[in-house]
CSV table of C-alpha atoms and ligand atoms in Angstrom, one decimal:
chain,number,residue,atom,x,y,z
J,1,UNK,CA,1.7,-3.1,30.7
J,2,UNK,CA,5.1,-4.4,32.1
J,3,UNK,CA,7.7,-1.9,32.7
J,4,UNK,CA,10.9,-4.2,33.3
J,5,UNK,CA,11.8,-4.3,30.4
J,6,UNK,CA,12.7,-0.6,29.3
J,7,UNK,CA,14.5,0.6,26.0
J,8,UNK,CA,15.4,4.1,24.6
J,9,UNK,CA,12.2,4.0,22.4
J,10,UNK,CA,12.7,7.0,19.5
J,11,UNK,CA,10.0,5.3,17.7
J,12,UNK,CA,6.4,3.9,19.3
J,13,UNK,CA,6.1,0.6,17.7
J,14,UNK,CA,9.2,-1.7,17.3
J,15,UNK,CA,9.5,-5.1,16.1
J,16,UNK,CA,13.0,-6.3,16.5
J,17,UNK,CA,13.4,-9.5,14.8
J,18,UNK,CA,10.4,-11.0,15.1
J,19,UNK,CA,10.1,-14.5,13.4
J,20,UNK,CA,7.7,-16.8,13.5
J,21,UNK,CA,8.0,-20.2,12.4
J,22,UNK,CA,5.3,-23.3,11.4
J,23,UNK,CA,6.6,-26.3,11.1
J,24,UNK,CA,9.2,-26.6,8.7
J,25,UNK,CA,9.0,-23.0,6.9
J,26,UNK,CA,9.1,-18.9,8.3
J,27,UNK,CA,5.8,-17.2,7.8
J,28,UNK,CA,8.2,-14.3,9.6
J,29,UNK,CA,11.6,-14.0,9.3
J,30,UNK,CA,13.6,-11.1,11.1
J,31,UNK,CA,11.5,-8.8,10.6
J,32,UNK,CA,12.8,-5.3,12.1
J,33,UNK,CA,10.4,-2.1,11.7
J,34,UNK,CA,9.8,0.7,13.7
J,35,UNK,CA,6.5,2.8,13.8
J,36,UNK,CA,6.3,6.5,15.1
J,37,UNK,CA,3.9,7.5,17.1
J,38,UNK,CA,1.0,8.7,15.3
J,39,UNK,CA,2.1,6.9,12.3
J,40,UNK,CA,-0.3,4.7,9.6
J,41,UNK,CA,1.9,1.9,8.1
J,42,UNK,CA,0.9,-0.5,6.2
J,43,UNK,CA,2.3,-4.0,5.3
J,44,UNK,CA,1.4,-4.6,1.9
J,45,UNK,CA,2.5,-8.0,0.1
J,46,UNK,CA,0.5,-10.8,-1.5
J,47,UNK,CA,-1.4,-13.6,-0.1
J,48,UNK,CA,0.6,-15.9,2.3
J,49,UNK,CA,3.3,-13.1,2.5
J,50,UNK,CA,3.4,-13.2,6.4
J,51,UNK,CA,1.1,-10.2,7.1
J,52,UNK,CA,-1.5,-11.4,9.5
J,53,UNK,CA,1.2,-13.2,11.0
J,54,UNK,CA,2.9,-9.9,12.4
J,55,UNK,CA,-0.2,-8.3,13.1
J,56,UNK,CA,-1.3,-11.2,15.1
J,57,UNK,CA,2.1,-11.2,17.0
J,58,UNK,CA,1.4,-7.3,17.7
J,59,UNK,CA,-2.0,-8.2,18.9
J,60,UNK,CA,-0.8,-11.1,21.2
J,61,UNK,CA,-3.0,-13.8,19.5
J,62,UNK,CA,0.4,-15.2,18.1
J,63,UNK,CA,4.0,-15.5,20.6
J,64,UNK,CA,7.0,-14.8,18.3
J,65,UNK,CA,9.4,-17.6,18.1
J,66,UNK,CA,12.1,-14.8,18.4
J,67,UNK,CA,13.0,-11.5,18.6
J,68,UNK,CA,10.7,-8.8,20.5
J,69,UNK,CA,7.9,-6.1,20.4
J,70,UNK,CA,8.4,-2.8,21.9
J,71,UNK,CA,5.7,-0.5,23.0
J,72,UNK,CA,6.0,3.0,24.1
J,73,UNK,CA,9.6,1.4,25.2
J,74,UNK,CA,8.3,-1.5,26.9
J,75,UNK,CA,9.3,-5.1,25.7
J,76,UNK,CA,5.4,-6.9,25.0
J,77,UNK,CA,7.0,-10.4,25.9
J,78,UNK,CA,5.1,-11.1,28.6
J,79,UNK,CA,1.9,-8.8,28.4
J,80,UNK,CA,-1.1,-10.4,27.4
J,81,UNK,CA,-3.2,-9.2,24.6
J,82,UNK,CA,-5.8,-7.7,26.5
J,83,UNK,CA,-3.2,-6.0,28.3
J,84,UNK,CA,-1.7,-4.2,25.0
J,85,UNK,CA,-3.8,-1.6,24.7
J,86,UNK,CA,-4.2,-2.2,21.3
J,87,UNK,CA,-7.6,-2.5,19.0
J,88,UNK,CA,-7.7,-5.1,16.3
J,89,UNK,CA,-10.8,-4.4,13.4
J,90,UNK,CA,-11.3,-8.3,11.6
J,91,UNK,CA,-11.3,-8.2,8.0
J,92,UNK,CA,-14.8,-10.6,8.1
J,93,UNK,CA,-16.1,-7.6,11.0
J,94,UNK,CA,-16.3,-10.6,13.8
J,95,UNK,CA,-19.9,-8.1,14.9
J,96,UNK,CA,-21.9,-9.4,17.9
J,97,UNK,CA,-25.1,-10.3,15.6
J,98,UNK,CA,-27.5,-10.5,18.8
J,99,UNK,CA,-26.5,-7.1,19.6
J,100,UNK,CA,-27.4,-3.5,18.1
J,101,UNK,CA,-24.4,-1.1,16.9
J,102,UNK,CA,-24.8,0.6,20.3
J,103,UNK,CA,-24.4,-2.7,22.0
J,104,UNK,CA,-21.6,-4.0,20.2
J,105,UNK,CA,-19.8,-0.6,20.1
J,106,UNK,CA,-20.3,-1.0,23.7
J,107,UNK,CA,-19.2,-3.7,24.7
J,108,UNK,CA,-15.2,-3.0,25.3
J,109,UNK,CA,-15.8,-0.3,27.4
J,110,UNK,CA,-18.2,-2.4,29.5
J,111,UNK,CA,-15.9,-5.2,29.9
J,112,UNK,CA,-13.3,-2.3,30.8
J,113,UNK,CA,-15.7,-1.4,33.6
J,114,UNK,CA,-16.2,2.2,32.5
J,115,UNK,CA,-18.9,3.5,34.2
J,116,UNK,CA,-22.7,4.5,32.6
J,117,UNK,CA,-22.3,8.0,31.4
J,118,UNK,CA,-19.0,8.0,30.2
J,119,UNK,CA,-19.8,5.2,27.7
J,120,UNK,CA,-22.9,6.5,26.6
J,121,UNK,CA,-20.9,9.7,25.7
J,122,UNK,CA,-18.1,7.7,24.3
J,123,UNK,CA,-20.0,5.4,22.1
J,124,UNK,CA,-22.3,8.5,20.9
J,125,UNK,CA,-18.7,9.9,19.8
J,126,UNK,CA,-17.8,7.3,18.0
J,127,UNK,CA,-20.5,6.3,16.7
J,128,UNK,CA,-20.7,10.0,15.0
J,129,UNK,CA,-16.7,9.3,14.1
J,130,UNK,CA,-17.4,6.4,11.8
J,131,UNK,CA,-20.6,8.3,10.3
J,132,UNK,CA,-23.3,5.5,11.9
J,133,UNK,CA,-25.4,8.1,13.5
J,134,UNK,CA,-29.4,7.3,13.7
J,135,UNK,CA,-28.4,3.7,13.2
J,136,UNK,CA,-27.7,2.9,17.1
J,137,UNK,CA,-30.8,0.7,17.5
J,138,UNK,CA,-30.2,-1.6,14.2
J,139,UNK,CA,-28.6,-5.2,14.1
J,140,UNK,CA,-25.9,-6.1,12.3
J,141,UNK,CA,-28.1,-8.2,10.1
J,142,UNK,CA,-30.1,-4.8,9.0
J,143,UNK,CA,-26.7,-3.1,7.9
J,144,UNK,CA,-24.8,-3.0,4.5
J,145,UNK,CA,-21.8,-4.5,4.3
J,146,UNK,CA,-19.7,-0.8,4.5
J,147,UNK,CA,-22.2,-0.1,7.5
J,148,UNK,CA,-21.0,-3.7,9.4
J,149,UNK,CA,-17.3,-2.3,8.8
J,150,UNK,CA,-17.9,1.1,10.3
J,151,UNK,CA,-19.3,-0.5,13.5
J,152,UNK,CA,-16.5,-2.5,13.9
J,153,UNK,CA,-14.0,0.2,13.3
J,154,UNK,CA,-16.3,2.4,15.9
J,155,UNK,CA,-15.9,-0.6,18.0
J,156,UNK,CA,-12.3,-0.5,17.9
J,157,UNK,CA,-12.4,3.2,17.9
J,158,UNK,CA,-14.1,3.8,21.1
J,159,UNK,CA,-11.4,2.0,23.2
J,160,UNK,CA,-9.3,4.9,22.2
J,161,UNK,CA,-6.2,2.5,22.2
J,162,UNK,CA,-2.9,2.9,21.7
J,163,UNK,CA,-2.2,1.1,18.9
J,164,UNK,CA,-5.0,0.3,16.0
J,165,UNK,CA,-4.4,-3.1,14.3
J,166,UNK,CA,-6.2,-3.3,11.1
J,167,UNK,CA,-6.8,-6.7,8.7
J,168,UNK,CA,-7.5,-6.1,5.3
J,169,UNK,CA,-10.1,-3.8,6.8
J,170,UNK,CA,-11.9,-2.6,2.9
J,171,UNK,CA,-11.2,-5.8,1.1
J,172,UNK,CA,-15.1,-7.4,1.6
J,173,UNK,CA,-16.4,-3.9,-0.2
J,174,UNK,CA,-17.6,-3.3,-3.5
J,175,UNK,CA,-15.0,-0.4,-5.5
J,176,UNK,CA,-16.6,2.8,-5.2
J,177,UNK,CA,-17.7,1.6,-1.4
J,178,UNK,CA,-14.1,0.8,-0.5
J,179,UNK,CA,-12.6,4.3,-2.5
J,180,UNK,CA,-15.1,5.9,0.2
J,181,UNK,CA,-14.3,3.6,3.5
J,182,UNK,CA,-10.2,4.8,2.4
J,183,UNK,CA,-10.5,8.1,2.9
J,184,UNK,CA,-12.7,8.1,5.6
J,185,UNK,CA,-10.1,6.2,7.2
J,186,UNK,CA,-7.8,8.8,6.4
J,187,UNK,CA,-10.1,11.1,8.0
J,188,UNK,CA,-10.4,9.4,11.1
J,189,UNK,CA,-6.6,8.7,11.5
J,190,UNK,CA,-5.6,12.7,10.8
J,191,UNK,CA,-8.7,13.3,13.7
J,192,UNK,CA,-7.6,10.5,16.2
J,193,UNK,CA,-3.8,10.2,15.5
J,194,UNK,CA,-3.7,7.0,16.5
J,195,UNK,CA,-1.3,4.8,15.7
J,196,UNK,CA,-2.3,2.3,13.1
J,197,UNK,CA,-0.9,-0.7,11.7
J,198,UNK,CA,-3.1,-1.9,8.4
J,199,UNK,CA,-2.7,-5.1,6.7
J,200,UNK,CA,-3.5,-5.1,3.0
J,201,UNK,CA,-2.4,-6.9,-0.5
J,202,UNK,CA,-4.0,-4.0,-2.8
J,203,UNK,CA,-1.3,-1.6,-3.5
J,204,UNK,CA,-3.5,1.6,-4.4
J,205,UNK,CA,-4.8,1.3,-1.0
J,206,UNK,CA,-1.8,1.5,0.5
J,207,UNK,CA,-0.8,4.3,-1.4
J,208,UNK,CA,-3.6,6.0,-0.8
J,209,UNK,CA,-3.6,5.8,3.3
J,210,UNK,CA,-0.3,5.1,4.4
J,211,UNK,CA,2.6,7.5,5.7
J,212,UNK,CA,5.2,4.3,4.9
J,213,UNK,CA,4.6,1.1,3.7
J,214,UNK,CA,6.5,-2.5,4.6
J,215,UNK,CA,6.6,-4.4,1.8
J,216,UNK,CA,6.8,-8.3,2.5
J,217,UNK,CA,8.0,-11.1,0.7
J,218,UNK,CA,7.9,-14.3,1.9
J,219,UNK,CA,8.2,-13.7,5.0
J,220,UNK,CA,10.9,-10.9,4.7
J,221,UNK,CA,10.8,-7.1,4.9
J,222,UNK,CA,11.9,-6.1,1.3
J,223,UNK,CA,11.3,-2.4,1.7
J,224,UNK,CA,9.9,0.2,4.5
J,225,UNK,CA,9.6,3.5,3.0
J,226,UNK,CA,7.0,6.5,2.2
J,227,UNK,CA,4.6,5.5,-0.8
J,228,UNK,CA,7.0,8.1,-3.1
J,229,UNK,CA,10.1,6.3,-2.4
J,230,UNK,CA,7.9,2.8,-3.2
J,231,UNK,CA,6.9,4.0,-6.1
J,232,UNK,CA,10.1,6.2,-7.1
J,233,UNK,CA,13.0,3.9,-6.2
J,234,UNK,CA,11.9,0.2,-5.6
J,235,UNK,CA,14.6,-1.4,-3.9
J,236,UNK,CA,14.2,-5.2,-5.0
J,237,UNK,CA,13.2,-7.1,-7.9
J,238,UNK,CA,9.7,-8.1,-5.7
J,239,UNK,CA,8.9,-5.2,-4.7
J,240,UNK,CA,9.3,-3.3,-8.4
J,241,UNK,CA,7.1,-6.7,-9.7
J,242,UNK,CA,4.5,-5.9,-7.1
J,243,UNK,CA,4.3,-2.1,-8.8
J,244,UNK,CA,3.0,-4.2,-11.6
J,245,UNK,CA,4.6,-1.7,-13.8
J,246,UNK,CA,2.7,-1.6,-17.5
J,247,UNK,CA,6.1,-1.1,-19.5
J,248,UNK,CA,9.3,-2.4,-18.3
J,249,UNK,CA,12.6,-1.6,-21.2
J,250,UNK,CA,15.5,-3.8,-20.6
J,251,UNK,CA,18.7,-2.2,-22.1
J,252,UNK,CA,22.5,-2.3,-22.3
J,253,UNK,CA,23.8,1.4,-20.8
J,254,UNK,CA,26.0,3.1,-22.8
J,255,UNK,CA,27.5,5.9,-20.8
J,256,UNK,CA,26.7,7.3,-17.6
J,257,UNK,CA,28.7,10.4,-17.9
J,258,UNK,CA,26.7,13.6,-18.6
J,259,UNK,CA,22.9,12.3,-19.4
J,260,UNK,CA,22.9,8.3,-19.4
J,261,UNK,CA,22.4,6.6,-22.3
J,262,UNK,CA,20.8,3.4,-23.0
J,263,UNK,CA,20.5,0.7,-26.1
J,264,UNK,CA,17.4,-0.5,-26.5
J,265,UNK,CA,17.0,-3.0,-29.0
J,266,UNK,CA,19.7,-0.6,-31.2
J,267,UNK,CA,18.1,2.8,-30.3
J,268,UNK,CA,19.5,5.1,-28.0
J,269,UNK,CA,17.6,6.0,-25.2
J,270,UNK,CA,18.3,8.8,-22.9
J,271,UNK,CA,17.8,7.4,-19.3
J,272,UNK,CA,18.0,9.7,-16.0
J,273,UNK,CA,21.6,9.0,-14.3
J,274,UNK,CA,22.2,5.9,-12.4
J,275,UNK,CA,21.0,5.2,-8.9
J,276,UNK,CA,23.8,5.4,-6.0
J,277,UNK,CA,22.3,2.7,-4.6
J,278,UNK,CA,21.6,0.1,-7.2
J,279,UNK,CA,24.6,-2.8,-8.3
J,280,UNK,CA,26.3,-1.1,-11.5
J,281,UNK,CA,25.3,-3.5,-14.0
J,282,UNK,CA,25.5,-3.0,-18.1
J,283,UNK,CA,22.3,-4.9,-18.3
J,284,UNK,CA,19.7,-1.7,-17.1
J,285,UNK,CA,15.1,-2.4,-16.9
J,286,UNK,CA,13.3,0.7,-16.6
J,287,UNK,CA,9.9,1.2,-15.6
J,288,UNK,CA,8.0,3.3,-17.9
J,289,UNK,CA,4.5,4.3,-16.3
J,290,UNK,CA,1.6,4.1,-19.1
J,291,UNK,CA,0.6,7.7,-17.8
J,292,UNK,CA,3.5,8.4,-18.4
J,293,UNK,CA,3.8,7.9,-22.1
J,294,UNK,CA,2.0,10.2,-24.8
J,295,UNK,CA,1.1,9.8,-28.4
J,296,UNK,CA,1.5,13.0,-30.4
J,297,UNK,CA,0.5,13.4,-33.8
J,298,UNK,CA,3.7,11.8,-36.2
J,299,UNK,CA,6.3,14.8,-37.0
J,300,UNK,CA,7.9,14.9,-40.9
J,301,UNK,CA,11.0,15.1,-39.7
J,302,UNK,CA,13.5,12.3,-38.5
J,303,UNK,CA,11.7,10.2,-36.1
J,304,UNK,CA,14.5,10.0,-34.0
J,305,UNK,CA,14.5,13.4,-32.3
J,306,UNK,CA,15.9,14.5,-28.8
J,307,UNK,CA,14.1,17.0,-26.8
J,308,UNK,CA,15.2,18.6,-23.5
J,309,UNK,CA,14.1,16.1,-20.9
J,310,UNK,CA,11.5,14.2,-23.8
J,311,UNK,CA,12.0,11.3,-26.2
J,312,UNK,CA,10.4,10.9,-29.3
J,313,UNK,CA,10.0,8.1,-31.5
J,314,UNK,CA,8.0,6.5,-34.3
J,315,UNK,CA,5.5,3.7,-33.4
J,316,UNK,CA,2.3,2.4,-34.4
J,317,UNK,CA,-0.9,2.4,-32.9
J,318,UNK,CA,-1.6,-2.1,-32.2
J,319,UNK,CA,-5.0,-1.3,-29.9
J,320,UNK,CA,-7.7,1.4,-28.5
J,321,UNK,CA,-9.8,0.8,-25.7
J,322,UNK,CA,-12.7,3.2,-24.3
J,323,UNK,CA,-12.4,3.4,-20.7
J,324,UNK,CA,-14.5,7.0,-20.2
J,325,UNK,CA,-12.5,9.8,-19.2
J,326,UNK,CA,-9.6,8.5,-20.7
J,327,UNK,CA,-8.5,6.3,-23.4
J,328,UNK,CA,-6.1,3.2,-22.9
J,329,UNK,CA,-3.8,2.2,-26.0
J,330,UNK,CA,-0.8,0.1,-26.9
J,331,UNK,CA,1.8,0.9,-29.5
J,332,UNK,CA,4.7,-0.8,-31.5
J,333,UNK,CA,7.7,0.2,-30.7
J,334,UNK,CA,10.3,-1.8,-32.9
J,335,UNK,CA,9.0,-5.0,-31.8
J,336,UNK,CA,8.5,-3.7,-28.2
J,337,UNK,CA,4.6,-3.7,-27.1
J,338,UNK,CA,3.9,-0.1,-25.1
J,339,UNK,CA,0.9,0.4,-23.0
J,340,UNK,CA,0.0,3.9,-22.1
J,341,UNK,CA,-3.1,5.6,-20.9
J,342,UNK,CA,-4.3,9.4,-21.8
J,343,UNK,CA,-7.5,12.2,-21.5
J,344,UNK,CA,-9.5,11.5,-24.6
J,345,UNK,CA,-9.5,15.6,-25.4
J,346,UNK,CA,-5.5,15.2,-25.1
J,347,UNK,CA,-5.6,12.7,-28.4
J,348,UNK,CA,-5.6,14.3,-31.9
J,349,UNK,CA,-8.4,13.3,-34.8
J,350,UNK,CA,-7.6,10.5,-37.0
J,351,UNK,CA,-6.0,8.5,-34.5
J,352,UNK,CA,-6.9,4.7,-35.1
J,353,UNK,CA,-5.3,1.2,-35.1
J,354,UNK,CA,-2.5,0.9,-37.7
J,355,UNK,CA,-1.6,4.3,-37.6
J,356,UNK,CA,1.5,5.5,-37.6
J,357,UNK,CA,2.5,8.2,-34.7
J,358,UNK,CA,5.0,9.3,-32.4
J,359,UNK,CA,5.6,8.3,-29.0
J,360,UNK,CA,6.7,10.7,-26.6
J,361,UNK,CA,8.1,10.6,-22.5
J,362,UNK,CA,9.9,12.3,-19.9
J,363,UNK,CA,13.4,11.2,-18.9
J,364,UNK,CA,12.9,11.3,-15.7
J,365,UNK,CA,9.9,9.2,-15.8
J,366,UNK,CA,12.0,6.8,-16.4
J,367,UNK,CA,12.3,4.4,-13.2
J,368,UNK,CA,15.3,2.6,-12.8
J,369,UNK,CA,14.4,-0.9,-11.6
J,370,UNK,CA,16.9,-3.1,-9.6
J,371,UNK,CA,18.0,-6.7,-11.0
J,372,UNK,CA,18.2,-8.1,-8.0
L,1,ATP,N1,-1.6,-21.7,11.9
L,1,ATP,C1,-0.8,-21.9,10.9
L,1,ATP,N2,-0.2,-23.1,10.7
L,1,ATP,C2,0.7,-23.3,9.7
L,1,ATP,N3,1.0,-22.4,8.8
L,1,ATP,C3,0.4,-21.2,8.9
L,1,ATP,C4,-0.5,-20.9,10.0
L,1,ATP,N4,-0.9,-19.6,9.8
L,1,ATP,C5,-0.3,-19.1,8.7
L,1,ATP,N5,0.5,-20.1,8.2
L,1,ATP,C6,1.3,-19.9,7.0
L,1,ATP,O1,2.2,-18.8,7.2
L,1,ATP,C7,2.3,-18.0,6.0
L,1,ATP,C8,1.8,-16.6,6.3
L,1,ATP,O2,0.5,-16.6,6.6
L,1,ATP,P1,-0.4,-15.2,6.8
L,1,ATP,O3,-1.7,-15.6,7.2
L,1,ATP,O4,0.4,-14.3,7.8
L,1,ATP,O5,-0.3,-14.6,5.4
L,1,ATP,P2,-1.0,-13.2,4.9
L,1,ATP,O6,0.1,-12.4,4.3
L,1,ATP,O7,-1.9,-12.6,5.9
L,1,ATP,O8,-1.9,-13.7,3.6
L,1,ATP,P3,-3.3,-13.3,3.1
L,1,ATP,O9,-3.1,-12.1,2.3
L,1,ATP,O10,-3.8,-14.5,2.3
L,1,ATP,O11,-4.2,-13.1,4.3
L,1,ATP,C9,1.4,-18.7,4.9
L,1,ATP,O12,2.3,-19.5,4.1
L,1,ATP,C10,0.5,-19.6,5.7
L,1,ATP,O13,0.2,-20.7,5.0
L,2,MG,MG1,-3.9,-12.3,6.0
């Protein structure tokens, strides 16, 4: 790696307005994000959003059109990619098929020069890492797909490199395979702490693994924060879309002295107090989670009630739907379609489409969404 250019490096991994340009349009635009060491960051946007892009550009496959990439303080501009140190799994596995797991897990450290023993101890290691043990001797042809994935991960693994560069590493796997694969990966990264960058558009995934998450649109960094603060306080208009929230109420806020207050569709709603960081607007969308709404058997009194922290209101039951452990249902809520989702055991008898019940959420699951 070249050391002539140095920089105070607090974090690992810098990109420092990277952009990369074809033909007429940015796949990457200014894209500035730093990466601690040890760190699992994701960057999580849809299809087209610029993702392999930047990881390509980290890996050396791409040259930035500007800005830089900083390693362990060293600028990247003129290191070549198999001079990086880095370790990049291929979302179709890219698996030697002529040679067994052994041999293709193998294969970096021979082309590395590391001598006989070492990598037979060193493959064995990973090979036990990624949970492949017993099937050294087997082709890639005689594997599952989830099997193909943990050899090239092992393959990637074994290099022990400084960075880890993964491509939509799960998205080839079937659900319950890919649930698995996650948290394995989890696993590995809390063993190896090794720095990992992951690319993926599914936004459970991210959630599940990551310690922040970059979201990109179009090109442009929209958001780099902790899954919570994602979830929590989306900072754009994209990136609370993306969140694919089930119930989103748009309202006109009353007052924002004492407990907010919004009017939605004519009823007041009691909304938790205004972001610092959001434009003040009298035009207000909150994100209501569908776990986060509950249907409670109708009460004879008012139906407009206020309880600490809770509103209550009247609504009737449009549609049930099955799903196993819990039951997913949408209610009328003066004109307003509500989805929410809840335990079966936490329903009461007689509850059926038509009927009338109340609806019932915390304030402060109330997420306020930005209009811009
Ligand atoms: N070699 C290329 N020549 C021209 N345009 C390209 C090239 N590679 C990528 N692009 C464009 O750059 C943009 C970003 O592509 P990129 O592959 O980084 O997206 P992505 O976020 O990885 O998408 P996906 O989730 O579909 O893999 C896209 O609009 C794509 O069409
Ligand atoms: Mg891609």
């Amino acid at each position: 790696m070249s050391k002539s250019h140095s920089y105070p490096a607090p974090d690992y991994l810098q990109l420092q307005g990277l952009t990369k340009v074809y033909g007429e349009r940015n796949a990457v635009s200014d894209l500035n994000l730093s990466v601690a060491r040890g760190e699992l960051v994701s960057l999580l946007g849809p299809s087209g959003c610029g993702k392999t892009t930047t990881l390509h550009m980290i890996a050396g496959f791409h040259t930035p059109d500007e800005g830089d990439i900083v390693l362990d303080g060293c600028s990247l501009r003129n290191v070549p990619g198999h001079r990086r140190g880095a370790a990049m799994v291929f979302q179709n596995y890219a698996l030697f098929p002529h040679m067994t797991v052994h041999g293709n897990v193998e294969f970096g450290l021979k082309m590395a020069g590391v001598s006989g023993a070492e990598r037979r101890r060193r493959v064995g290691d990973a090979v036990e890492l990624v949970r492949l043990g017993g099937l050294e001797n087997r082709y890639p042809r005689e594997l599952s797909g989830g099997q193909q994935q943990r050899v090239a991960l092992a393959r990637a693994l074994v290099l022990k490199p400084s960075l880890l560069l993964l491509d939509e590493p799960l998205s080839n796997l079937d659900p319950s395979l890919r649930r698995a694969l996650r948290q394995e990966l989890v696993d590995i990264h809390r063993l190896t702490g090794m720095t990992t960058v992951l690319v993926t558009h599914d936004l459970e995934e991210a959630f599940a693994v990551s310690d922040r998450i970059a979201v990109l649109n179009q090109g442009v960094l929209d958001q780099f924060d902790t899954p919570r603060a994602i979830y929590t306080r989306p900072k754009t208009r994209f990136v609370a879309d993306f969140l694919g929230h089930e119930n989103v109420l748009e309202g006109r806020r009353i007052s924002t002295e004492g407990t907010a207050r919004v009017d939605i569709s004519g009823t007041l709603v009691e909304a938790p107090s205004p972001r610092p960081d959001l434009v003040a607007t009298e035009l207000i969308r909150y994100a209501l989670p569908a776990r986060q709404l509950h249907i409670v058997a109708p009460s004879n009194e008012s139906s407009i009630q206020r309880h600490a922290g809770r509103s209550r209101f009247g609504a009737r039951v449009k549609s049930l739907a099955f799903m196993g452990s819990a039951i997913s249902y949408s209610v009328d809520w003066q004109g307003l379609v509500l989805q929410g989702e809840q335990t079966a055991d936490a329903l009461f008898d007689g509850l059926e489409v038509g009927a009338a019940v109340d609806v019932s959420w915390a304030t402060d699951h109330l997420i306020e969404l930005p209009n811009v």
